[in-house]
């Protein structure tokens, strides 16, 4: 089981997968907001992860894929993926949003690509840091600030510094996860994603069970939100994540973090929220940053 070589030249298939991943992740915000109204964050995370793990395990087996034996060292990798890609950042984001606005949280978590490019430069062959890539990521980050509203930065620092650091910690977790997904020994994406979610479920189990024991009168729509979060933004998205990270590389995968807020706002538009003209301008800035980060390459 060898780690794959340098990522291939990014093409239309990779961009299509990235955009699908962006839509799936972007849709999650509205469903999380609805779900936590009657289902505590710990319970929602546990239900989301456990249903996703079950669905992917069944799907992998239906396709003739089998999880590795417990003695296989890939379980250590999948434990790391489950911790840094799901359980820990899910908790950090949920906890911090009790104290800070979602707009500021969205800006802070968008530091993930900047962390990814630094880690990839050190740990991933073929993912060298360049001045143009860094400039592109900074421009993309500026676009996210414009998209979510510069006024959101007014709350930076102050009494909620710990919550803000928790969001940045979640961003670093996602960066570590992208690196781990790239370096994972050769494993089918459906199997690695299922293993990752199984381990994430184990990490989320104690708090999840505790929260579930405390809840009363959970709305049916909250359970429906948890089901979609499990199947779409978690199970299906995890398979795409593992595939994109291994073929196109973590720096390419990190671009989704700039595009996801756009998908989130468009999802909000579909459910009746209003969107200002700044969205179009922010989209142009973000896409300019993406183009720079990719070295001004055309799509093959």
Steps between C-alpha positions, in 0.01 A plus 500: 500500500686801376414866518415623149746714311472867416141612421402499133428805288170643621223464241126545454419187700687636801328839475159331470574294812616813685186694407279210610689486829451876538124470448473215750700684768327829427156347548599380847485840669125549454425147620729531803334830593160332484605177671657654811180685583366184667795259483813591704828529302657190658194291416478638147868428435469143632184423301653656187823303527347166602242503220767601249736226619223239476394615152856499363584162654191344339578669169863388501398140573235512226778595256714207613731712715593382848634692796857402591559270800550676834869407491548706183696821566262693275261513796749736668483724194120482496491582872697815423267583211195449721641714778636792294251487214177454692470454876735771627423782250124427517518546877721810485270673250181405686641611836641829372180602322333528838711814547581648158300580186495256211646766265814539712519122536481466120786747455722334760444146370599628155859517622507126426654533149781715640577233760474229235752656264754529783453140616496364145828681425662303783332159479368439145727440199407717202306756708768767529410846629528780243458875537220500243311224684526686831386822331204317347393359837526843662284649224251216546492566874430868431210390282357295786521805728318706237241225456422458868531870580806695621295611801526142628865571581385759754459220750856378456684470833343615827306281739439223246863446403494137617201422279673666204814296562280189505379581148858549381581169669222338296649649182839350586327166567349506151843582354657206686218279373567598138869411544416168665254411223774559242759292687271211602635166371318382188135436592176524298328833581179328614696288748718782634197728535301230683792429733549870565134544595497189718792638701340847512181342638700331776659834593158672500328221695537617865371856451241384245344242730500748789322764292248249365411398856416863582284593201122519493252581225740494205322626189460258211661756272811493724532124448450557127777763505730254679422235238590731209815617678600136540433388144599811300757732663656213701478157332495594130730799553753285687542267203552796266744658748713186519507468121584867429766519772681197358480587131509881485675569832416682825567851369242452225255351750547802729350727233159357595528688827477832312214387278290342775374834645366585155311170487373568851366840400336359186337232715371778722357671192305186411338493844398866484798695635606820321841544337654837416695614195827450687469125442577541128802718579621261769462208260718680245768566763492140627523354149789736423677366808431142393643573154812650653539213748484253212781689327277653233462160335222424258271206576605195296 
